[in-house]
Coordinates of C-alpha atoms in Angstrom, one line a residue:
X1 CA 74.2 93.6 107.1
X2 CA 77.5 95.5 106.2
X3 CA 79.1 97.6 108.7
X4 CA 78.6 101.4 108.1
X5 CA 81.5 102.8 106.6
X6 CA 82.9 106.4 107.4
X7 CA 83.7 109.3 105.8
X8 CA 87.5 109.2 106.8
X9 CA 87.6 105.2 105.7
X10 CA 86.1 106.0 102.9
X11 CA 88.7 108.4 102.0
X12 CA 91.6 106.0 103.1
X13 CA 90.0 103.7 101.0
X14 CA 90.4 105.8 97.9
X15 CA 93.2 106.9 98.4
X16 CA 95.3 103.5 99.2
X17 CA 93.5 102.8 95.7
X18 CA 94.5 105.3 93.9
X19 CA 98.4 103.9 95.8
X20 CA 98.0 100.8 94.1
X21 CA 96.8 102.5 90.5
X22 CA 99.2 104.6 90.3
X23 CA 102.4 103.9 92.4
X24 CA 104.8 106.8 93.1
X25 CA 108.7 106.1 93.2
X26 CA 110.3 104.8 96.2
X27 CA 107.2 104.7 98.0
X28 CA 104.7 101.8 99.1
X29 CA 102.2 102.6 101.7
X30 CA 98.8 100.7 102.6
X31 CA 96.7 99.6 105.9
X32 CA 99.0 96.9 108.0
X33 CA 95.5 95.0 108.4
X34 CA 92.6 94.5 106.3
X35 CA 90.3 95.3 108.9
X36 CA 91.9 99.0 110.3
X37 CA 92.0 101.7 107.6
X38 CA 93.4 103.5 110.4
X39 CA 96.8 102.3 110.7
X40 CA 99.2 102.0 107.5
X41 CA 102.5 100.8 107.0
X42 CA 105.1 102.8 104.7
X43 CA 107.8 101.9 103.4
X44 CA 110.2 105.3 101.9
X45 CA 113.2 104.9 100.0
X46 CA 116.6 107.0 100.7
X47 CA 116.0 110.3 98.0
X48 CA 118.7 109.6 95.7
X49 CA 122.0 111.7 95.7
X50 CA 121.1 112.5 99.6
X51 CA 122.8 110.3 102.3
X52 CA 119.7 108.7 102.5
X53 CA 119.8 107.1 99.1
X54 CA 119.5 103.3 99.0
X55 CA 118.0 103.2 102.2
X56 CA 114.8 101.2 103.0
X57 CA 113.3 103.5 105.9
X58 CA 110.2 101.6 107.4
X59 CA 107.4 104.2 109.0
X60 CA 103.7 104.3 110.2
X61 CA 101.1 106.4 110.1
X62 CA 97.8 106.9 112.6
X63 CA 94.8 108.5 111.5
X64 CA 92.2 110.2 113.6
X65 CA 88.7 109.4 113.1
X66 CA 88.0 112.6 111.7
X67 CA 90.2 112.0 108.7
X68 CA 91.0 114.5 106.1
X69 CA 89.6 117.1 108.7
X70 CA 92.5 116.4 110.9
X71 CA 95.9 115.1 110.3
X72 CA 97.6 111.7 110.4
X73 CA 100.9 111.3 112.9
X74 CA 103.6 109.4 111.0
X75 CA 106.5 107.9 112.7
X76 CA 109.4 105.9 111.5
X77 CA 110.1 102.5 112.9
X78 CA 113.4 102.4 111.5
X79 CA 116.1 103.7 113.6
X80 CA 117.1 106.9 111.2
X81 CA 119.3 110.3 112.3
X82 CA 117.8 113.4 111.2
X83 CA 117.0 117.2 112.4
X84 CA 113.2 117.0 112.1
X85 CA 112.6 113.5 113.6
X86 CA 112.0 113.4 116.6
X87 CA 114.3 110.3 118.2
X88 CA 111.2 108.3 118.5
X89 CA 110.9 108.0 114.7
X90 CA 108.0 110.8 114.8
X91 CA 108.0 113.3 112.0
X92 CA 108.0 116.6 112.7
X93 CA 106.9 118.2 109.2
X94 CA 104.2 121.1 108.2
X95 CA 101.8 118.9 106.5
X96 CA 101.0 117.2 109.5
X97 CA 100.2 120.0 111.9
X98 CA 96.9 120.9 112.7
X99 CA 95.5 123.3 110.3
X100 CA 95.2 127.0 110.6
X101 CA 97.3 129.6 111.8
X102 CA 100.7 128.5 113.6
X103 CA 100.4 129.6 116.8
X104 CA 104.4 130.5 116.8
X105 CA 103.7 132.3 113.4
X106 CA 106.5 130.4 112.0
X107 CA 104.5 128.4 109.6
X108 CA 102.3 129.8 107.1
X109 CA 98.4 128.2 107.7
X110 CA 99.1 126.7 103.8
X111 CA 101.9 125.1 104.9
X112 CA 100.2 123.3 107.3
X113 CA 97.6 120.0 107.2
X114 CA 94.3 120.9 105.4
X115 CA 91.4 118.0 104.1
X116 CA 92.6 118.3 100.5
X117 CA 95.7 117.0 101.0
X118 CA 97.2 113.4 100.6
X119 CA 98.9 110.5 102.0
X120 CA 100.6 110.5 98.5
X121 CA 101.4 114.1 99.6
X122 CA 103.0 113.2 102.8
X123 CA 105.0 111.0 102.0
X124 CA 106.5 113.0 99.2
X125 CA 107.1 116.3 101.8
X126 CA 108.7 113.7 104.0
X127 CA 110.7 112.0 100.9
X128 CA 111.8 116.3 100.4
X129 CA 111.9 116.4 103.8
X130 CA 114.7 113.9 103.9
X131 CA 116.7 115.3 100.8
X132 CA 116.5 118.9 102.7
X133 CA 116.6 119.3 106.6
X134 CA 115.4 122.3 107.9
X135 CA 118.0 122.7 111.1
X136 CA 116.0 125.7 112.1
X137 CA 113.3 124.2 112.9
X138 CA 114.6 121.2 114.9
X139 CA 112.7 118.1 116.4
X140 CA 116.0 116.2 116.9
X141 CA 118.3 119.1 118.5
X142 CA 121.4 116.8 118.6
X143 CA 120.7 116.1 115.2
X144 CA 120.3 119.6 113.9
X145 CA 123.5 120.3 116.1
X146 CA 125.4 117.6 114.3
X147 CA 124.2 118.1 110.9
X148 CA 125.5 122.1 111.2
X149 CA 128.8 121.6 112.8
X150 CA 129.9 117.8 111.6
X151 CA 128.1 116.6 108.5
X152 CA 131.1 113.9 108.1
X153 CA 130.4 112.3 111.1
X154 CA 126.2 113.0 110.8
X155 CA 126.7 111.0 106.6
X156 CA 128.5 108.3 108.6
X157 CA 126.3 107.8 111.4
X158 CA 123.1 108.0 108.1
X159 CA 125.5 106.1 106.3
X160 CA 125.6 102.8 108.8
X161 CA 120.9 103.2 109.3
X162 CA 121.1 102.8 105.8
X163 CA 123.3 100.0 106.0
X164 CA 121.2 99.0 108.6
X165 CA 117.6 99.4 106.7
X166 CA 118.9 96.8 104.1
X167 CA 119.0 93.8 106.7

């Protein structure tokens, strides 16, 4: 007899098919294992005409078990400089906090995670994400700090990850 399948692995089927169907730009993401919807590789390019372009950033994402009711976490495994990543790789972005009202009021309840939206999504906000920091909101302070008052030396230090992401 077949295991029973979940609603969330049901979903994260679907939607890694609808990946494959119809493949967006610069991004590949799927499950790292056949048997653990759960846990997905991506793979983002650099947004071109940002510092970022040309580089081959390497990320993963969790997802909880109640899937789309809750968000997935997402963080990068490639080593990558920016105000809103967290120097562990994890992504600090709307779309992945908890839905409902911000309890700092500084992000609007649609701005945050809600069932209808998308890994596809995700990893688009992050792709925008990249292309435009949001310094006021930092994960990475040093970053933000860096990116403010030295953008030559924050391109140079992006500039050698993306180097880097190529090896």
């Amino acid at each position: 007899m077949a295991p029973k399948i979940s609603t969330a692995q049901r979903r994260l089927l679907k939607e890694f098919q609808e990946l494959l169907k119809s493949p967006t730009d610069g991004i590949v993401a799927g499950p790292i294992t056949e048997d653990n919807l759960f846990r997905w590789r991506c793979i983002l390019e650099g947004p071109p005409g940002t510092v970022y372009e040309n580089g081959v950033f390497e990320a993963e994402m969790d997802f909880p078990a109640d899937y789309p009711l809750s968000p997935p976490k997402m963080k990068f495994t490639s080593e990558i400089l920016h105000p809103n990543i967290y120097k562990d790789g994890t992504v600090c972005i709307s779309i992945l906090h908890p839905p409902g009202d911000d309890p700092l009021q500084y992000e609007s309840a649609d701005e945050r995670w809600g069932p209808l939206q998308s890994v596809e999504k995700i990893l688009l906000s992050v792709c925008s994400m990249l292309a435009e920091p949001n310094p006021n909101s930092p994960a990475n302070i040093d970053a933000a700090k860096l990116w403010r008052e030295n953008r030559d030396k924050f391109d140079e230090i992006v500039r050698a990850q993306v180097l880097k992401s190529l090896d």
